[in-house]
Short mmCIF file of C-alpha atoms and ligand atoms in Angstrom, two decimals:
data_model
loop_
_atom_site.label_atom_id
_atom_site.label_comp_id
_atom_site.label_asym_id
_atom_site.label_seq_id
_atom_site.Cartn_x
_atom_site.Cartn_y
_atom_site.Cartn_z
CA UNK A 4 72.24 70.68 8.62
CA UNK A 5 73.16 71.16 11.91
CA UNK A 6 70.28 71.78 14.18
CA UNK A 7 69.69 75.35 16.03
CA UNK A 8 69.95 75.59 20.20
CA UNK A 9 67.42 77.85 22.08
CA UNK A 10 67.35 78.71 25.19
CA UNK A 11 64.67 80.79 26.70
CA UNK A 12 65.09 82.13 29.91
CA UNK A 13 61.71 82.68 31.24
CA UNK A 14 60.42 79.44 29.67
CA UNK A 15 57.55 78.87 31.97
CA UNK A 16 55.84 82.23 30.75
CA UNK A 17 53.10 82.99 28.47
CA UNK A 18 55.53 83.93 25.76
CA UNK A 19 57.92 81.17 26.82
CA UNK A 20 55.22 78.71 25.95
CA UNK A 21 54.64 80.29 22.79
CA UNK A 22 58.00 81.21 21.83
CA UNK A 23 59.38 77.52 22.40
CA UNK A 24 56.19 75.71 19.82
CA UNK A 25 57.67 78.20 17.65
CA UNK A 26 61.34 77.45 17.86
CA UNK A 27 60.53 73.48 17.98
CA UNK A 28 58.18 73.86 15.22
CA UNK A 29 60.93 75.61 12.71
CA UNK A 30 63.09 72.63 14.46
CA UNK A 31 65.13 73.78 16.74
CA UNK A 32 66.93 72.25 20.69
CA UNK A 33 64.97 74.99 22.60
CA UNK A 34 66.75 74.56 26.63
CA UNK A 35 64.36 76.21 29.10
CA UNK A 36 65.18 78.08 32.34
CA UNK A 37 62.99 77.30 35.02
CA UNK A 38 62.89 78.88 38.57
CA UNK A 39 62.23 76.18 41.46
CA UNK A 40 58.72 76.93 42.92
CA UNK A 41 56.45 75.25 45.40
CA UNK A 42 53.50 75.12 43.84
CA UNK A 43 53.76 74.15 39.93
CA UNK A 44 54.77 76.63 37.38
CA UNK A 45 55.59 74.28 33.96
CA UNK A 46 51.28 74.46 33.31
CA UNK A 47 51.90 76.15 30.63
CA UNK A 48 54.69 74.12 28.95
CA UNK A 49 53.74 70.75 30.33
CA UNK A 50 51.83 70.07 26.80
CA UNK A 51 55.37 70.18 24.94
CA UNK A 52 56.00 66.78 26.28
CA UNK A 53 52.99 65.40 24.85
CA UNK A 54 54.01 67.43 21.48
CA UNK A 55 55.22 65.50 18.77
CA UNK A 56 57.58 68.20 17.59
CA UNK A 57 59.12 67.69 21.00
CA UNK A 58 59.40 63.71 21.14
CA UNK A 59 62.93 63.54 20.40
CA UNK A 60 63.46 65.40 23.23
CA UNK A 61 64.31 68.00 22.25
CA UNK A 62 63.01 70.28 24.91
CA UNK A 63 64.80 70.62 27.70
CA UNK A 64 64.46 71.59 31.04
CA UNK A 65 67.27 73.60 33.42
CA UNK A 66 67.02 74.87 37.26
CA UNK A 67 67.92 78.49 36.86
CA UNK A 68 67.37 81.96 38.48
CA UNK A 69 68.23 85.34 36.42
CA UNK A 70 69.31 86.58 40.15
CA UNK A 71 71.89 83.63 40.91
CA UNK A 72 74.72 84.80 38.35
CA UNK A 73 76.22 81.08 38.83
CA UNK A 74 73.63 79.84 37.74
CA UNK A 75 73.44 81.76 34.45
CA UNK A 76 76.70 81.36 33.92
CA UNK A 77 76.79 77.21 34.68
CA UNK A 78 73.87 76.99 31.68
CA UNK A 79 74.94 79.40 29.37
CA UNK A 80 78.71 77.38 28.88
CA UNK A 81 77.09 74.00 29.21
CA UNK A 82 73.99 74.66 26.51
CA UNK A 83 76.60 77.12 24.39
CA UNK A 84 73.11 78.28 22.57
CA UNK A 85 73.32 79.70 18.57
CA UNK A 86 70.54 82.16 20.36
CA UNK A 87 69.47 82.94 23.54
CA UNK A 88 65.98 84.59 23.93
CA UNK A 89 65.73 86.38 27.90
CA UNK A 90 62.29 86.80 28.39
CA UNK A 91 62.03 86.27 32.31
CA UNK A 92 61.48 89.09 34.78
CA UNK A 93 58.65 90.43 36.90
CA UNK A 94 56.49 91.35 35.14
CA UNK A 95 54.21 93.03 36.57
CA UNK A 96 53.90 96.47 36.53
CA UNK A 97 51.67 97.15 39.91
CA UNK A 98 53.43 94.61 41.80
CA UNK A 99 57.02 96.59 40.74
CA UNK A 100 56.34 99.32 42.98
CA UNK A 101 55.73 96.76 45.82
CA UNK A 102 58.99 94.74 44.87
CA UNK A 103 60.54 97.38 43.38
CA UNK A 104 64.68 96.19 44.20
CA UNK A 105 63.97 92.40 43.33
CA UNK A 106 62.52 93.88 40.02
CA UNK A 107 65.42 95.69 39.69
CA UNK A 108 68.06 93.02 40.00
CA UNK A 109 65.58 90.23 38.17
CA UNK A 110 64.77 91.98 35.41
CA UNK A 111 67.89 95.06 35.00
CA UNK A 112 71.02 93.06 36.65
CA UNK A 113 69.58 89.59 34.96
CA UNK A 114 70.45 90.90 31.13
CA UNK A 115 73.28 92.09 32.15
CA UNK A 116 74.19 88.26 34.10
CA UNK A 117 73.57 86.50 30.97
CA UNK A 118 75.49 89.15 29.01
CA UNK A 119 78.47 89.05 30.46
CA UNK A 120 78.20 85.69 31.05
CA UNK A 121 78.08 85.08 27.01
CA UNK A 122 81.49 87.23 26.36
CA UNK A 123 83.23 85.32 29.44
CA UNK A 124 82.56 82.14 28.28
CA UNK A 125 83.85 83.37 25.02
CA UNK A 126 80.57 83.16 22.48
CA UNK A 127 80.54 86.84 20.92
CA UNK A 128 80.58 85.09 17.57
CA UNK A 129 78.12 82.50 18.23
CA UNK A 130 75.33 83.01 20.84
CA UNK A 131 72.41 85.79 19.16
CA UNK A 132 70.65 87.78 22.48
CA UNK A 133 67.25 88.52 22.39
CA UNK A 134 66.24 91.44 25.42
CA UNK A 135 61.96 91.69 26.11
CA UNK A 136 62.24 95.29 26.30
CA UNK A 137 58.93 96.66 26.61
CA UNK A 138 56.84 100.19 25.77
CA UNK A 139 56.32 100.28 29.38
CA UNK A 140 59.50 101.76 28.68
CA UNK A 141 57.75 105.63 26.83
CA UNK A 142 56.00 105.32 30.26
CA UNK A 143 55.02 109.14 30.17
CA UNK A 144 55.31 109.31 26.33
CA UNK A 145 57.13 112.09 24.30
CA UNK A 146 55.59 111.17 21.28
CA UNK A 147 52.50 109.87 19.88
CA UNK A 148 52.90 107.14 17.90
CA UNK A 149 55.94 105.52 19.92
CA UNK A 150 58.98 103.49 17.83
CA UNK A 151 62.60 103.18 18.07
CA UNK A 152 63.02 106.77 17.89
CA UNK A 153 61.16 108.18 20.72
CA UNK A 154 62.47 108.77 23.84
CA UNK A 155 61.99 106.56 26.85
CA UNK A 156 60.22 108.64 30.28
CA UNK A 157 59.41 105.33 32.64
CA UNK A 158 56.72 105.17 34.67
CA UNK A 159 57.70 102.33 37.58
CA UNK A 160 60.24 100.54 38.79
CA UNK A 161 60.01 97.52 35.99
CA UNK A 162 60.32 100.66 33.60
CA UNK A 163 63.36 102.19 34.70
CA UNK A 164 64.70 98.79 35.41
CA UNK A 165 63.86 97.78 31.79
CA UNK A 166 65.34 100.38 30.59
CA UNK A 167 69.05 99.39 32.18
CA UNK A 168 68.08 95.91 30.26
CA UNK A 169 67.56 98.31 27.59
CA UNK A 170 70.99 100.19 27.02
CA UNK A 171 72.89 97.76 28.40
CA UNK A 172 72.15 95.19 25.78
CA UNK A 173 73.51 98.37 23.24
CA UNK A 174 76.42 98.65 25.02
CA UNK A 175 77.39 95.21 25.05
CA UNK A 176 76.38 95.20 21.14
CA UNK A 177 78.22 98.12 20.88
CA UNK A 178 81.40 97.35 23.23
CA UNK A 179 82.22 93.46 22.37
CA UNK A 180 79.89 93.00 18.59
CA UNK A 181 77.68 90.75 20.88
CA UNK A 182 74.62 89.74 18.24
CA UNK A 183 72.17 91.44 20.97
CA UNK A 184 68.82 92.65 19.96
CA UNK A 185 66.02 94.67 21.47
CA UNK A 186 62.68 93.96 20.96
CA UNK A 187 60.23 97.04 22.20
CA UNK A 188 57.20 94.76 22.77
CA UNK A 189 53.83 96.67 23.22
CA UNK A 190 51.16 94.98 25.58
CA UNK A 191 50.88 90.76 23.99
CA UNK A 192 47.92 89.24 25.80
CA UNK A 193 46.43 85.41 24.95
CA UNK A 194 44.63 82.41 26.01
CA UNK A 195 48.17 81.99 28.51
CA UNK A 196 48.32 85.33 29.93
CA UNK A 197 48.64 85.72 33.52
CA UNK A 198 45.36 86.07 35.27
CA UNK A 199 46.69 89.39 37.30
CA UNK A 200 46.58 91.26 33.58
CA UNK A 201 43.58 93.09 32.96
CA UNK A 202 42.44 91.76 29.93
CA UNK A 203 42.71 87.80 31.26
CA UNK A 204 40.82 89.02 34.77
CA UNK A 205 38.84 90.78 32.87
CA UNK A 206 37.52 88.07 30.09
CA UNK A 207 37.73 85.42 33.53
CA UNK A 208 35.46 87.61 35.75
CA UNK A 209 33.01 88.14 32.80
CA UNK A 210 32.92 84.69 31.84
CA UNK A 211 32.06 83.82 35.70
CA UNK A 212 29.22 86.11 35.89
CA UNK A 213 27.75 85.05 32.97
CA UNK A 214 27.85 81.53 33.74
CA UNK A 215 27.20 82.66 37.97
CA UNK A 216 30.34 81.58 38.86
CA UNK A 217 31.11 85.00 40.29
CA UNK A 218 29.34 88.58 41.32
CA UNK A 219 31.29 90.92 40.04
CA UNK A 220 35.02 91.97 38.55
CA UNK A 221 36.39 94.92 40.14
CA UNK A 222 39.18 97.02 38.65
CA UNK A 223 41.38 100.46 38.82
CA UNK A 224 41.85 103.08 36.03
CA UNK A 225 39.08 102.21 32.87
CA UNK A 226 40.73 105.60 31.24
CA UNK A 227 44.39 102.87 30.24
CA UNK A 228 44.11 103.44 26.98
CA UNK A 229 47.10 100.03 25.74
CA UNK A 230 48.12 98.61 22.58
CA UNK A 231 47.13 95.37 23.04
CA UNK A 232 47.90 92.66 20.01
CA UNK A 233 47.68 88.56 21.00
CA UNK A 234 51.18 86.89 21.46
CA UNK A 235 51.85 83.95 18.51
CA UNK A 236 52.31 86.25 16.71
CA UNK A 237 54.76 88.56 18.87
CA UNK A 238 56.70 84.88 19.64
CA UNK A 239 57.60 85.03 16.45
CA UNK A 240 58.85 88.94 15.62
CA UNK A 241 61.42 87.52 18.63
CA UNK A 242 62.69 84.72 16.32
CA UNK A 243 62.57 87.25 12.88
CA UNK A 244 64.99 89.50 15.36
CA UNK A 245 67.52 87.32 15.79
CA UNK A 246 67.45 86.07 12.28
CA UNK A 247 67.91 89.37 10.99
CA UNK A 248 71.06 90.70 9.33
CA UNK A 249 72.31 93.21 11.43
CA UNK A 250 71.38 93.30 15.39
CA UNK A 251 69.03 96.21 15.78
CA UNK A 252 65.98 97.75 17.37
CA UNK A 253 62.73 97.88 16.99
CA UNK A 254 59.02 98.11 18.09
CA UNK A 255 55.92 95.84 18.11
CA UNK A 256 52.51 96.59 18.00
CA UNK A 257 49.75 96.88 15.75
CA UNK A 258 48.82 100.88 15.99
CA UNK A 259 45.65 100.87 16.92
CA UNK A 260 45.15 101.85 21.20
CA UNK A 261 41.77 100.69 23.33
CA UNK A 262 40.53 102.03 26.38
CA UNK A 263 40.24 98.86 29.47
CA UNK A 264 36.67 100.38 29.57
CA UNK A 265 36.20 99.81 25.66
CA UNK A 266 38.21 96.66 26.28
CA UNK A 267 35.00 95.50 29.14
CA UNK A 268 32.75 96.45 26.85
CA UNK A 269 33.89 94.16 23.35
CA UNK A 270 34.03 91.12 26.01
CA UNK A 271 30.92 91.51 26.98
CA UNK A 272 29.15 92.27 23.55
CA UNK A 273 31.19 88.80 22.86
CA UNK A 274 29.56 86.99 25.14
CA UNK A 275 26.24 88.63 24.53
CA UNK A 276 25.96 90.92 27.42
CA UNK A 277 25.19 94.33 28.11
CA UNK A 278 25.96 96.24 29.78
CA UNK A 279 24.94 99.66 31.12
CA UNK A 280 27.84 101.93 32.83
CA UNK A 281 26.98 105.40 35.25
CA UNK A 282 29.19 107.31 37.45
CA UNK A 283 32.67 108.91 37.54
CA UNK A 284 35.80 107.78 38.23
CA UNK A 285 36.51 105.55 41.13
CA UNK A 286 32.49 105.70 41.34
CA UNK A 287 32.26 104.30 37.39
CA UNK A 288 30.11 101.25 37.07
CA UNK A 289 28.15 99.09 35.12
CA UNK A 290 25.13 97.10 35.18
CA UNK A 291 24.19 93.83 33.07
CA UNK A 292 20.11 93.68 31.92
CA UNK A 293 18.78 92.38 35.41
CA UNK A 294 20.17 95.93 36.97
CA UNK A 295 22.76 93.86 38.43
CA UNK A 296 26.09 95.61 39.23
CA UNK A 297 28.90 93.44 38.11
CA UNK A 298 31.67 96.17 37.27
CA UNK A 299 33.02 98.27 39.70
CA UNK A 300 36.42 100.34 40.89
CA UNK A 301 38.93 99.71 43.76
CA UNK A 302 41.06 102.37 45.08
CA UNK A 303 43.89 99.16 45.51
CA UNK A 304 44.27 99.00 41.81
CA UNK A 305 44.73 101.92 40.94
CA UNK A 306 49.11 102.41 40.53
CA UNK A 307 51.21 105.10 42.43
CA UNK A 308 52.13 105.96 38.89
CA UNK A 309 50.62 105.23 35.62
CA UNK A 310 50.53 105.19 32.30
CA UNK A 311 48.09 106.37 31.11
CA UNK A 312 48.09 105.76 27.24
CA UNK A 313 50.44 103.96 24.55
CA UNK A 314 49.79 103.89 21.55
CA UNK A 315 53.23 102.15 18.60
CA UNK A 316 54.29 102.43 15.44
CA UNK A 317 55.92 99.46 14.00
CA UNK A 318 56.98 100.27 10.23
CA UNK A 319 60.51 99.28 10.91
CA UNK A 320 59.83 95.74 12.03
CA UNK A 321 57.23 95.09 9.19
CA UNK A 322 59.56 96.65 6.42
CA UNK A 323 62.45 94.85 7.95
CA UNK A 324 62.02 92.14 9.29
CA UNK A 325 58.82 91.84 6.79
CA UNK A 326 57.05 91.19 10.53
CA UNK A 327 52.92 90.27 9.85
CA UNK A 328 50.89 89.96 12.40
CA UNK A 329 47.61 87.24 11.74
CA UNK A 330 45.73 88.42 15.07
CA UNK A 331 44.00 91.80 15.90
CA UNK A 332 41.83 93.12 19.00
CA UNK A 333 38.58 91.15 17.52
CA UNK A 334 40.39 87.42 16.95
CA UNK A 335 42.54 87.70 20.37
CA UNK A 336 39.48 88.39 22.56
CA UNK A 337 37.90 85.10 20.86
CA UNK A 338 40.38 83.10 21.17
CA UNK A 339 40.60 84.34 24.92
CA UNK A 340 37.11 83.70 25.40
CA UNK A 341 36.55 80.22 24.08
CA UNK A 342 39.60 79.37 26.40
CA UNK A 343 37.66 80.42 28.89
CA UNK A 344 34.31 79.01 27.85
CA UNK A 345 36.56 75.45 27.15
CA UNK A 346 37.35 74.87 31.05
CA UNK A 347 33.29 76.30 31.54
CA UNK A 348 32.52 73.56 29.33
CA UNK A 349 34.50 70.71 30.77
CA UNK A 350 33.99 72.07 34.42
CA UNK A 351 30.09 70.77 33.67
P1 LIG B 410 55.48 86.62 32.56
O1 LIG B 410 54.29 85.30 31.86
O2 LIG B 410 55.55 87.20 33.50
O3 LIG B 410 56.43 85.07 32.50
C1 LIG B 410 57.90 86.21 32.71
C2 LIG B 410 58.80 85.21 33.38
O4 LIG B 410 59.82 85.00 33.74
C3 LIG B 410 58.56 83.56 34.05
O5 LIG B 410 59.03 81.98 33.12
C4 LIG B 410 58.87 83.60 35.50
O6 LIG B 410 59.21 82.44 35.99
C5 LIG B 410 59.73 83.91 34.53
N1 LIG B 410 61.01 84.91 35.54
C6 LIG B 410 60.39 85.50 36.46
N2 LIG B 410 61.34 86.14 37.43
C7 LIG B 410 62.53 85.10 37.25
C8 LIG B 410 63.88 85.06 37.86
N3 LIG B 410 64.14 85.89 38.87
N4 LIG B 410 65.24 84.07 36.80
C9 LIG B 410 64.30 83.57 36.02
N5 LIG B 410 62.98 83.30 35.56
C10 LIG B 410 62.37 84.95 36.16
O7 LIG B 410 55.97 87.54 31.42
P2 LIG B 410 55.11 88.01 29.71
O8 LIG B 410 54.13 88.13 29.26
O9 LIG B 410 55.38 85.99 29.34
O10 LIG B 410 56.44 88.05 28.89
C11 LIG B 410 57.78 87.44 28.95
C12 LIG B 410 59.08 88.54 28.56
O11 LIG B 410 58.44 90.27 28.26
C13 LIG B 410 59.06 89.93 30.16
O12 LIG B 410 60.26 90.05 30.92
C14 LIG B 410 58.02 91.01 29.91
O13 LIG B 410 58.78 91.70 31.11
C15 LIG B 410 58.24 91.45 28.50
N6 LIG B 410 57.26 91.89 27.93
C16 LIG B 410 56.27 91.51 27.87
C17 LIG B 410 54.93 92.15 27.59
C18 LIG B 410 54.10 91.87 27.95
O14 LIG B 410 52.66 92.41 26.97
N7 LIG B 410 53.47 90.11 28.44
C19 LIG B 410 55.44 93.41 26.92
C20 LIG B 410 56.78 93.99 26.54
C21 LIG B 410 57.26 93.29 27.49
P3 LIG B 410 58.06 81.77 36.77
O15 LIG B 410 57.11 80.91 35.57
O16 LIG B 410 57.99 81.05 37.55
O17 LIG B 410 57.21 83.05 37.15
N1 LIG B 411 46.71 94.10 36.25
C1 LIG B 411 45.45 95.49 36.43
N2 LIG B 411 44.54 95.34 36.93
N3 LIG B 411 45.44 96.24 35.60
C2 LIG B 411 44.11 97.53 35.97
C3 LIG B 411 43.18 96.70 36.43
C4 LIG B 411 42.63 95.67 37.23
O1 LIG B 411 42.27 95.85 38.13
N4 LIG B 411 42.28 98.35 36.14
C5 LIG B 411 42.50 99.17 35.59
N5 LIG B 411 44.01 98.45 34.96
C6 LIG B 411 44.46 99.26 33.97
C7 LIG B 411 46.27 99.47 34.42
O2 LIG B 411 46.51 100.45 35.65
C8 LIG B 411 47.09 99.76 33.42
O3 LIG B 411 46.94 100.76 33.24
C9 LIG B 411 46.13 99.17 32.12
O4 LIG B 411 44.82 98.51 32.58
C10 LIG B 411 47.40 97.81 31.81
O5 LIG B 411 47.33 96.73 32.71
P1 LIG B 411 48.54 95.65 33.45
O6 LIG B 411 47.15 94.53 32.46
O7 LIG B 411 48.67 95.02 33.92
O8 LIG B 411 48.97 95.64 31.86
P2 LIG B 411 50.26 97.25 31.68
O9 LIG B 411 50.39 97.13 30.82
O10 LIG B 411 50.97 96.97 33.16
O11 LIG B 411 51.46 96.01 31.72
C11 LIG B 411 51.72 94.58 30.39
O12 LIG B 411 51.98 95.83 29.54
C12 LIG B 411 53.40 95.64 29.70
C13 LIG B 411 54.03 96.50 27.77
O13 LIG B 411 53.54 97.87 27.49
C14 LIG B 411 53.21 93.39 31.07
O14 LIG B 411 53.17 92.44 30.76
C15 LIG B 411 54.28 93.97 31.44
O15 LIG B 411 55.04 92.93 31.58
C16 LIG B 411 54.49 94.74 29.82
O16 LIG B 411 55.74 95.18 29.73
#
């Protein structure tokens, strides 16, 4: 049987790394698009070159950028993939307030550029397309829990850009019959999570504090609630969407939510650290057993507009895609902590 070819935009990110591994294990040839960067940006995928699954040169990287029409078009034309996964994005919500125009260019028009390339090169019948949509599109939520029928109400330049990408994907599906599906994925984390997202920041900081390498963790809004899953489970859902009999849109989530404060409490408990909390709002603090203040709030980590609460309903994906997540919040935290502890051991 002919090997399937996948093309991943955003291959160097958290999901790009998990998805590459997943597809290589399934026997795909995986092409990935990476950006030129002055410092290394392939740490998450470097190990794949040593992986037995990629020995036959079935993991190939190309330079490209979703803000650069010609590079997108050239790569799509050259590879003519069976499946394209558009994971490329300026994915940090807080940063999107600082670079709103770039975020729109990459996250909204980037999706359009890929869809246009599929159409322009006559690949409508061959190439399936996955768009990395997000629960941030629900923003100030209009329904609890959120599902595929919940209206979008985004609260950040990132959320707004992703809403465009969602609807242009639906539009190209309807207008040109492209097999184009939207995943609406709630927050998903892992040991490979970017260090400025709150889960990784908390796990890393509390491990550092435990080993005396950091004094304090500074955070923003402790009351925000998120529905956190594991990236390993979520990339499987992306693939399942493109194997389904028709293109469609699917919510992927756990259906459970926790506040940032809850998350800090859970991590500190696993690390055997007892926290005592005092104060409210920006003055809220947590102290350890030795009465040292180890968690404090800082205004700079609050956002100009906040998404207070997200909790999803993945019944459709569970029923139609038979998607079954392996992880829960506890195994996610365990996985993230053991990765950090290994780093501390190796440092020793
Ligand atoms: P991530 O770790 O930030 O990875 C983003 C990837 O996109 C990186 O490979 C990055 O390259 C690349 N990229 C950024 N701008 C680009 C550009 N202009 N051209 C080409 N590539 C570009 O994000 P993630 O957590 O893996 O998420 C993957 C996708 O799912 C993103 O689109 C994100 O918005 C979306 N999403 C994520 C979550 C979540 O909770 N993780 C939830 C819903 C949706 P560099 O390595 O060079 O920066
Ligand atoms: N990053 C960060 N840093 N967030 C903090 C901090 C902090 O110090 N303190 C509190 N928070 C709060 C944020 O205000 C937000 O309410 C919540 O923690 C989660 O923030 P992030 O981890 O940055 O994730 P996000 O929910 O904004 O966005 C992530 O999930 C989206 C899916 O809903 C990103 O991965 C997006 O790309 C993704 O689409």
